[in-house]
CSV table of C-alpha atoms in Angstrom, one decimal:
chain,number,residue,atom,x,y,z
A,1115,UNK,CA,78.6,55.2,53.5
A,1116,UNK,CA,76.2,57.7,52.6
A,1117,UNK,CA,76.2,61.3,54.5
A,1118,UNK,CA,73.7,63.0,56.5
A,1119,UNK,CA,72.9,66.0,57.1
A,1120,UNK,CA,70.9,67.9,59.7
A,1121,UNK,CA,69.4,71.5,59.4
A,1122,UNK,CA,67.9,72.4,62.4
A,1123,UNK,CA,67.4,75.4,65.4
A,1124,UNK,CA,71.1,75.7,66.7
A,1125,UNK,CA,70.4,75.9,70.3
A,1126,UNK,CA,72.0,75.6,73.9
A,1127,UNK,CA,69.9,73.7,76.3
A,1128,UNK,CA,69.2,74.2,79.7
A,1129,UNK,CA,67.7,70.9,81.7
A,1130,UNK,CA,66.1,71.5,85.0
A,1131,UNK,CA,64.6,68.5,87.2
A,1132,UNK,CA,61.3,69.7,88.3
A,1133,UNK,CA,59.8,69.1,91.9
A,1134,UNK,CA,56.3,69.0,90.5
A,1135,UNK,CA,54.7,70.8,87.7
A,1136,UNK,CA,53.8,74.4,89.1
A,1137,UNK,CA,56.3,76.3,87.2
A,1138,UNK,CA,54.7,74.5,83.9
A,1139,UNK,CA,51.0,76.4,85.5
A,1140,UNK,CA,52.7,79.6,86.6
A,1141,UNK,CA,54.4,80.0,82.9
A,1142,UNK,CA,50.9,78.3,81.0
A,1143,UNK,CA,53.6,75.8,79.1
A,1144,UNK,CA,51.4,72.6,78.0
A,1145,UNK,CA,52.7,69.6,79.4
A,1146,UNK,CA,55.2,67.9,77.5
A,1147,UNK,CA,54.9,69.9,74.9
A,1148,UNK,CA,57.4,72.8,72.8
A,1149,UNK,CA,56.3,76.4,73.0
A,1150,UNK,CA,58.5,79.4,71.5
A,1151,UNK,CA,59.0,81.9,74.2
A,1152,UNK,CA,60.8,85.2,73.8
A,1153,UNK,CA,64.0,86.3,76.1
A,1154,UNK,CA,62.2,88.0,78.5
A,1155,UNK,CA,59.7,84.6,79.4
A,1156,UNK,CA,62.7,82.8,78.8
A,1157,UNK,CA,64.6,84.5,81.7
A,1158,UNK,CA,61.6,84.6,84.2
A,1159,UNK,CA,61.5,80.6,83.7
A,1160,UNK,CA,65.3,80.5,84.0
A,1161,UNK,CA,65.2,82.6,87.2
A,1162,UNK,CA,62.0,80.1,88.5
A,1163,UNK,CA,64.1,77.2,87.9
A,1164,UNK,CA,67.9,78.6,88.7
A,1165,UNK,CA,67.9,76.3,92.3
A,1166,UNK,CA,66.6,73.1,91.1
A,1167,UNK,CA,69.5,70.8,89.9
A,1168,UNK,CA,70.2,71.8,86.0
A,1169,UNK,CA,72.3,70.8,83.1
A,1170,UNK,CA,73.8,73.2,80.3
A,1171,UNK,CA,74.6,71.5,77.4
A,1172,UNK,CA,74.4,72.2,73.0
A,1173,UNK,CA,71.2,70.9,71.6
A,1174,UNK,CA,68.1,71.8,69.3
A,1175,UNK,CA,66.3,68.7,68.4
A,1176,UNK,CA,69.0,67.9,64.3
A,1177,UNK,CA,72.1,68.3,66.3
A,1178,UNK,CA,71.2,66.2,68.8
A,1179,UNK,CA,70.6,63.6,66.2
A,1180,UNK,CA,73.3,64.3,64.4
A,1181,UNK,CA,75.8,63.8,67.4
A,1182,UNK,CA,74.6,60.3,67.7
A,1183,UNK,CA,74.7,59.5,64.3
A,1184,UNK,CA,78.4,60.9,64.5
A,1185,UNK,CA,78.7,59.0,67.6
A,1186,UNK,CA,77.1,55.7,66.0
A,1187,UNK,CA,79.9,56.2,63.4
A,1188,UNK,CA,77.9,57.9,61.0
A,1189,UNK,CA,79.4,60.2,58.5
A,1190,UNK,CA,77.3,63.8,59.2
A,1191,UNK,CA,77.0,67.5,59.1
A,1192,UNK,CA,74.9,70.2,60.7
A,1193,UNK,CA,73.5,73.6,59.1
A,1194,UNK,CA,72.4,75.7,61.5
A,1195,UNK,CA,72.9,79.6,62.7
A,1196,UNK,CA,74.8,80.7,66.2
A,1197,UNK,CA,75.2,84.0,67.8
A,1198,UNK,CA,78.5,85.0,68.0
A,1199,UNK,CA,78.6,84.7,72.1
A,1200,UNK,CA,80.6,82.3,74.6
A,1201,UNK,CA,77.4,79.7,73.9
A,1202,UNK,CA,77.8,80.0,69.9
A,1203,UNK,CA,81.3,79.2,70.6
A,1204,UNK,CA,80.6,76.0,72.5
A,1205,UNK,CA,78.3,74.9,70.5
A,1206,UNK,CA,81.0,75.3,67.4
A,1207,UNK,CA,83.7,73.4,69.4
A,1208,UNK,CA,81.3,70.5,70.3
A,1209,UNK,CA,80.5,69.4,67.2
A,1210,UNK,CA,84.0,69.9,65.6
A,1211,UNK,CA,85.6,67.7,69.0
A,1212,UNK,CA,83.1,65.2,67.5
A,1213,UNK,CA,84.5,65.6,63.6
A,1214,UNK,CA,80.9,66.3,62.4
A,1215,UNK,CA,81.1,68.9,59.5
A,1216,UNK,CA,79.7,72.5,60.2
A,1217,UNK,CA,78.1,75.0,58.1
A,1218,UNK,CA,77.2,77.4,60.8
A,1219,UNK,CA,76.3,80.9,60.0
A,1220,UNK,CA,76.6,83.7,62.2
A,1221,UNK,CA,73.5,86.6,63.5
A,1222,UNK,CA,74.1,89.6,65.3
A,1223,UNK,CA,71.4,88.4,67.7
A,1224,UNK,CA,72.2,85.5,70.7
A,1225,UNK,CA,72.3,82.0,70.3
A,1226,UNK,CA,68.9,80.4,71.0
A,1227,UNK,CA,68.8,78.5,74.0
A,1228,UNK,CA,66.0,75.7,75.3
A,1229,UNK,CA,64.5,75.5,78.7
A,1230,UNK,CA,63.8,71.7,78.8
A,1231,UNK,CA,61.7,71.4,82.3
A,1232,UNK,CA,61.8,67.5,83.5
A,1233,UNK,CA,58.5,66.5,85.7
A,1234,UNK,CA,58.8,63.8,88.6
A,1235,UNK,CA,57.1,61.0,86.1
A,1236,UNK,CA,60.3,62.2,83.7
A,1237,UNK,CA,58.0,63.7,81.3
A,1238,UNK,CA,59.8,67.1,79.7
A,1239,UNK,CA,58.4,70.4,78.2
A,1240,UNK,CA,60.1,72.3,76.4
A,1241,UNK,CA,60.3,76.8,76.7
A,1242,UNK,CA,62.7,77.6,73.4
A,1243,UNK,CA,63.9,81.1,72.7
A,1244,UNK,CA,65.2,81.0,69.4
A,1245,UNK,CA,67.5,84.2,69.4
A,1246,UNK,CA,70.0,83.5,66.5
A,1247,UNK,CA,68.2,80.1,65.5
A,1248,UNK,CA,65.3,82.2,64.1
A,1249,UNK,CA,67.9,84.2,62.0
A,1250,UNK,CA,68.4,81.7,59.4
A,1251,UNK,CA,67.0,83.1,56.2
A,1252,UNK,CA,66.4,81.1,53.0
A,1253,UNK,CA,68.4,83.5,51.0
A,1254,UNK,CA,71.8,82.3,52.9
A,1255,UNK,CA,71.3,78.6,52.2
A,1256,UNK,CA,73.9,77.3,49.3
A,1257,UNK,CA,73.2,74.6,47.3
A,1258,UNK,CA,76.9,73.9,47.2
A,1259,UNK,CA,76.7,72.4,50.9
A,1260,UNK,CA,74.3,69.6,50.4
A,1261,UNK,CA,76.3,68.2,47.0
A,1262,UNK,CA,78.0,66.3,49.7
A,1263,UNK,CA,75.3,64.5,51.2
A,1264,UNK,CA,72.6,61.7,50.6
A,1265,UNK,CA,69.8,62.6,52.8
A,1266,UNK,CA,68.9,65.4,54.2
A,1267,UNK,CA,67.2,65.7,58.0
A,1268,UNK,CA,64.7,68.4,58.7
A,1269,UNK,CA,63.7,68.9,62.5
A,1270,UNK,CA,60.2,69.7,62.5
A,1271,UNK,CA,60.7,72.7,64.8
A,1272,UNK,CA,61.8,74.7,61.6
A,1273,UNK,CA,58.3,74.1,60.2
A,1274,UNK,CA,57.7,77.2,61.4
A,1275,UNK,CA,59.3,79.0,58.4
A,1276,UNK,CA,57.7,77.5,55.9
A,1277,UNK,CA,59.9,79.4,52.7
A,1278,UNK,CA,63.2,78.2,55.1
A,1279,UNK,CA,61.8,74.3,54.8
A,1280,UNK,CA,61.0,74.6,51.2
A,1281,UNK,CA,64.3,76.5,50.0
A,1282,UNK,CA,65.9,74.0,51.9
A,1283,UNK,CA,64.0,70.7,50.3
A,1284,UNK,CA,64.1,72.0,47.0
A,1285,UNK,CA,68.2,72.8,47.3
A,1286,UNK,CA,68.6,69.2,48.5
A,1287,UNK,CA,66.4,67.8,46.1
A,1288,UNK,CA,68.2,69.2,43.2
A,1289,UNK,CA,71.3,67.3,44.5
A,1290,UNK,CA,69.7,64.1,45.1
A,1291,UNK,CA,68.8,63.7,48.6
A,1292,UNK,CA,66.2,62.2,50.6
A,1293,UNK,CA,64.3,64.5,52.3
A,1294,UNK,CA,63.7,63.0,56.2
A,1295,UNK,CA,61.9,65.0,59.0
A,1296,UNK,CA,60.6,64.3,62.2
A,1297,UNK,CA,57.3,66.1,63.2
A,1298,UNK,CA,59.0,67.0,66.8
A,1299,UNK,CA,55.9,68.5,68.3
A,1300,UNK,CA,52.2,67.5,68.4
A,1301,UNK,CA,51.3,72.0,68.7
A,1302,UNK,CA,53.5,72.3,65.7
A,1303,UNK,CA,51.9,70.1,63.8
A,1304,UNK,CA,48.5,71.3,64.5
A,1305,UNK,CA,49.9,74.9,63.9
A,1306,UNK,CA,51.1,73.9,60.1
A,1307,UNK,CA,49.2,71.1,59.3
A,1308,UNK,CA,48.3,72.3,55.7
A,1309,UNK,CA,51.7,72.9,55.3
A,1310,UNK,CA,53.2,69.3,56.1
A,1311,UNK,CA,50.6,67.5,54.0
A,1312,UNK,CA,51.0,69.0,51.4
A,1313,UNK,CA,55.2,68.9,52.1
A,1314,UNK,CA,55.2,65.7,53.2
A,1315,UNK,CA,52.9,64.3,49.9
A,1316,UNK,CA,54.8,66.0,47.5
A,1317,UNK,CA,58.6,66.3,48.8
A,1318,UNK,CA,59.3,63.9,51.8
A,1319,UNK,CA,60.9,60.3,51.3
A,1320,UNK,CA,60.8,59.2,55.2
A,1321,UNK,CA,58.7,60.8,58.3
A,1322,UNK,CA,59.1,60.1,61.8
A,1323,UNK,CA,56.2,60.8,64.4
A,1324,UNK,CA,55.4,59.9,68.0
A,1325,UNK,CA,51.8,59.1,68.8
A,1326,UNK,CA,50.8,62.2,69.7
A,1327,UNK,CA,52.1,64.0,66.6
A,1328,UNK,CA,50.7,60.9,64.1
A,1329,UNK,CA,47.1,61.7,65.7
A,1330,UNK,CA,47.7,65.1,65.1
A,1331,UNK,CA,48.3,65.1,61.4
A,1332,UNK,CA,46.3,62.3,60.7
A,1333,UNK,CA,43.5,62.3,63.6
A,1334,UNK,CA,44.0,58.5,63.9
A,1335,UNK,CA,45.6,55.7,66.0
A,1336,UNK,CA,49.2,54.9,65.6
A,1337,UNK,CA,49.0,52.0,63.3
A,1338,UNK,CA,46.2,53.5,61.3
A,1339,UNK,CA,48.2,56.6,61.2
A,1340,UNK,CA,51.4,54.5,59.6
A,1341,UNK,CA,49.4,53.5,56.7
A,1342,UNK,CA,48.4,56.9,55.8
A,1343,UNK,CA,51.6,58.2,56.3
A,1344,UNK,CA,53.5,55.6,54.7
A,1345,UNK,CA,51.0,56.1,51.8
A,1346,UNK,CA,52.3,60.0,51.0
A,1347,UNK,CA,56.1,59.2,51.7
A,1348,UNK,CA,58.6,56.2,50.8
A,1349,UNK,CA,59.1,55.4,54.7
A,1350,UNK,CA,57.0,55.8,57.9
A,1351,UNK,CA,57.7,55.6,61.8
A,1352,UNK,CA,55.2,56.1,64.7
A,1353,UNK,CA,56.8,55.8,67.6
A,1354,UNK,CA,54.4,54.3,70.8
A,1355,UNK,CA,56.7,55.2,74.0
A,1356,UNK,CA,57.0,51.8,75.7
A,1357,UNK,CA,55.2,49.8,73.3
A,1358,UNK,CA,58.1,50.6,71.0
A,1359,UNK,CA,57.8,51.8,67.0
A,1360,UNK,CA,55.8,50.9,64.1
A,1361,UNK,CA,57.3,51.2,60.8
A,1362,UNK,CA,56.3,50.7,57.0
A,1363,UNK,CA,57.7,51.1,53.7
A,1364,UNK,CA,55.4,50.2,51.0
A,1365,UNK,CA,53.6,46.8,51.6
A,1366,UNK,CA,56.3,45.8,54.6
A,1367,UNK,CA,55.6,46.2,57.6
A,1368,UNK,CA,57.8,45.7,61.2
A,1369,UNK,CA,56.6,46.6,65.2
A,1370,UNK,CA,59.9,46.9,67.3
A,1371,UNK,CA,60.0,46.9,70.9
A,1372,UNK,CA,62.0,48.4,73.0
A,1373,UNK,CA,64.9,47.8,75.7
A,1374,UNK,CA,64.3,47.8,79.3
A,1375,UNK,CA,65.7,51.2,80.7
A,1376,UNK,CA,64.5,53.3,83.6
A,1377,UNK,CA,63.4,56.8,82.4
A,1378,UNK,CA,64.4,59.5,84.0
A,1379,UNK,CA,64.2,61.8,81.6
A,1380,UNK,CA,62.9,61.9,78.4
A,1381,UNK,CA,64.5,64.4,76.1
A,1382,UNK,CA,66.7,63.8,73.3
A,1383,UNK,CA,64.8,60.6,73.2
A,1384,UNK,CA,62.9,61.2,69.3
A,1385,UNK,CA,66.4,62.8,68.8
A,1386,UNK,CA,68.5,59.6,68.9
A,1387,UNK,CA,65.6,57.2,68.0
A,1388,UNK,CA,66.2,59.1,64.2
A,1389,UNK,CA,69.9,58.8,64.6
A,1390,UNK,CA,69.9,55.2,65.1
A,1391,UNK,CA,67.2,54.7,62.4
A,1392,UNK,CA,69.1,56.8,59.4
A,1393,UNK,CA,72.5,55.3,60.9
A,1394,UNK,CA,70.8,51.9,59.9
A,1395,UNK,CA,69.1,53.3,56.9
A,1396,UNK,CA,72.8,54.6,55.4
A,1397,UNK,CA,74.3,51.1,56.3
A,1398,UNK,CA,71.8,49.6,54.4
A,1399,UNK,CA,70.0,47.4,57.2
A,1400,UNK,CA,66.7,45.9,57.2
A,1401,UNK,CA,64.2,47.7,58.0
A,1402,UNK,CA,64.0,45.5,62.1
A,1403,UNK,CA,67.8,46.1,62.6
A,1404,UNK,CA,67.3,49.7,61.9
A,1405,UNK,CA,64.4,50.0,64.3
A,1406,UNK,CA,66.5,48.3,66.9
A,1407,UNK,CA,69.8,50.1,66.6
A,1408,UNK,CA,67.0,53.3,66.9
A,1409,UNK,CA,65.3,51.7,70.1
A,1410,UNK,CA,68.7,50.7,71.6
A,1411,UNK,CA,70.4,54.4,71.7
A,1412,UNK,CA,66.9,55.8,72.4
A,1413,UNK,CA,66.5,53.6,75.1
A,1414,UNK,CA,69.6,54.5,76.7
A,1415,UNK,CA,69.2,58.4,76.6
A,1416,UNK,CA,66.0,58.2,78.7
A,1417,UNK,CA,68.1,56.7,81.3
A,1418,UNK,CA,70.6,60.1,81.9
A,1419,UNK,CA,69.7,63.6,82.3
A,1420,UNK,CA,70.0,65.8,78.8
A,1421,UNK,CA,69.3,64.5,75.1
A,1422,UNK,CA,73.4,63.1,75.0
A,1423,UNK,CA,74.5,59.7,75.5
A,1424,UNK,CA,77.2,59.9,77.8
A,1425,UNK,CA,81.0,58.7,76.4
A,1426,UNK,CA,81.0,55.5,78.8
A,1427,UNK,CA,78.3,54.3,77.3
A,1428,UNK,CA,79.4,53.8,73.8
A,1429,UNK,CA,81.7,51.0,73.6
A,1430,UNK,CA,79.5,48.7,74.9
A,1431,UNK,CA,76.4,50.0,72.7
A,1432,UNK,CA,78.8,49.8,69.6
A,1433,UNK,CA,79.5,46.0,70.4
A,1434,UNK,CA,75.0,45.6,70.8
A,1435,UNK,CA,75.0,47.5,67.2
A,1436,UNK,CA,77.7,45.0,65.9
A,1437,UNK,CA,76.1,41.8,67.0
A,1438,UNK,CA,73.0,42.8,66.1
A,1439,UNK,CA,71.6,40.4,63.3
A,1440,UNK,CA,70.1,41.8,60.0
């Protein structure tokens, strides 16, 4: 089975259930949305939020895709950059306990960590302080570690260096991997949008984008933004919250709905869509069976707290994935 492997903001993150939305007001964060924030914000938010009920647990937007891959039984790896602190440490352990490959480098500055704030309606916005994340430099990338892979998975938080994303395409490239990224954030595509055309025209093989972030880079609706999309890259996903995903590769085209789940919180829930897409997309499935193993494990993330599947859930999503026709 072909290998994946993420590159991504190594990050802890920090889930707090939110009352209503004044702390999103009194910190100007953009409703559902990702803004960078440096430590000092980061701690004001942290001490706004310290007495609502909370959740510490490893993310940034790769490794959570990578865990379910892993967890999907998905051979996988993760490049990424950790301080070297009690939550570098963790974040080390977690992904070796789940036999996913590391190429973690280390920075003198603290690992990176996410304040994911949840709304009532379960929407969730996003306060990242990047500390070591930030650190990685395009100079420290080897081509040596993606030999072993067959695609490579780029979150589109890391847009933000554009000379990291390019080293690290061009590296993978010269091996002879796909290049897959998601487009993670509707401000960071507006931010860079110059930057993923021409990327995404040029280098990408398959794109995944919600509705918000298609109308951002294309300025259309989501099934007039797959066609454009699919028309610079091999394979496009728009993903329509509870209408489910629209995907196309070439002249085929499939609309997958969704499972019933009650949302409680949304994050992790692009994360794991990706996973269970490549998952399908390494075993070779249709493009349908893909899209459904993808709206399955996204489907049940929405229904915990955190971007993780919990353990108890697996067996019996395995045995959906299994009798799952293609």
């Amino acid at each position: 089975m072909p290998a994946v492997l993420g590159i991504g903001n190594a990050l802890a993150d920090i889930i707090s259930v939110l009352e209503d939305d004044t702390v999103l007001t009194q910190f100007g964060l953009p409703r559902g949305s990702m803004t960078l924030v440096d430590a000092e914000l980061s701690r004001k938010i942290f001490e706004a939020t310290r007495y609502n009920k909370q959740e510490i647990t490893t993310g940034g937007s790769a490794a959570n895709t990578v865990h379910t891959l892993a967890a999907l039984g998905g051979h996988c790896g993760y490049l990424g950059k950790i301080g070297n602190d009690a939550l570098g440490t963790a974040f080390r352990k977690e992904f070796e306990q789940k036999n996913i490959k590391t190429h973690l480098l280390l920075s003198q500055k603290d690992t990176g960590r996410v304040m994911a704030l949840v709304s009532p309606d379960s929407e969730r916005t996003m306060a990242t302080f990047l500390g070591a994340a930030a650190d990685l430099k395009p100079e420290e990338l080897d081509r040596g570690i993606f030999s072993e892979y067959a695609i490579l998975y780029i979150e589109g938080y890391l847009v933000q260096d554009h000379r990291l994303i390019e080293t690290a395409v061009d590296l993978a490239r010269e091996e002879g991997l796909k290049i897959a990224i998601d487009l993670s954030s509707f401000n960071v595509v507006e931010a860079n949008l110059e930057f993923l055309k021409k990327l995404i025209s040029e280098k990408v093989d398959i794109v995944f984008a919600n509705e918000e972030e298609a109308l951002a880079f294309t300025g259309k609706s989501p099934e007039e933004a797959l066609g454009d999309i699919a028309s610079m890259c091999e394979l496009a996903v728009v993903k329509v919250g509870k209408q489910g995903s629209f995907i196309q590769r070439g002249d085929e085209k499939v609309k997958v709905g969704i499972i019933p789940a009650t949302a409680v919180d949304t994050t992790g829930a692009g994360d794991n869509y990706a996973a269970g897409f490549l998952f399908g997309v390494t075993q070779g499935y249709s493009l349908e069976k893909c899209g459904k193993i993808a709206a399955l494990v996204s489907g049940k993330v929405v229904e915990v707290m955190g971007a993780k599947i919990p353990e108890s859930s697996w067996l019996g999503i395995l045995q959906t994935v299994e009798a799952m026709e293609d």
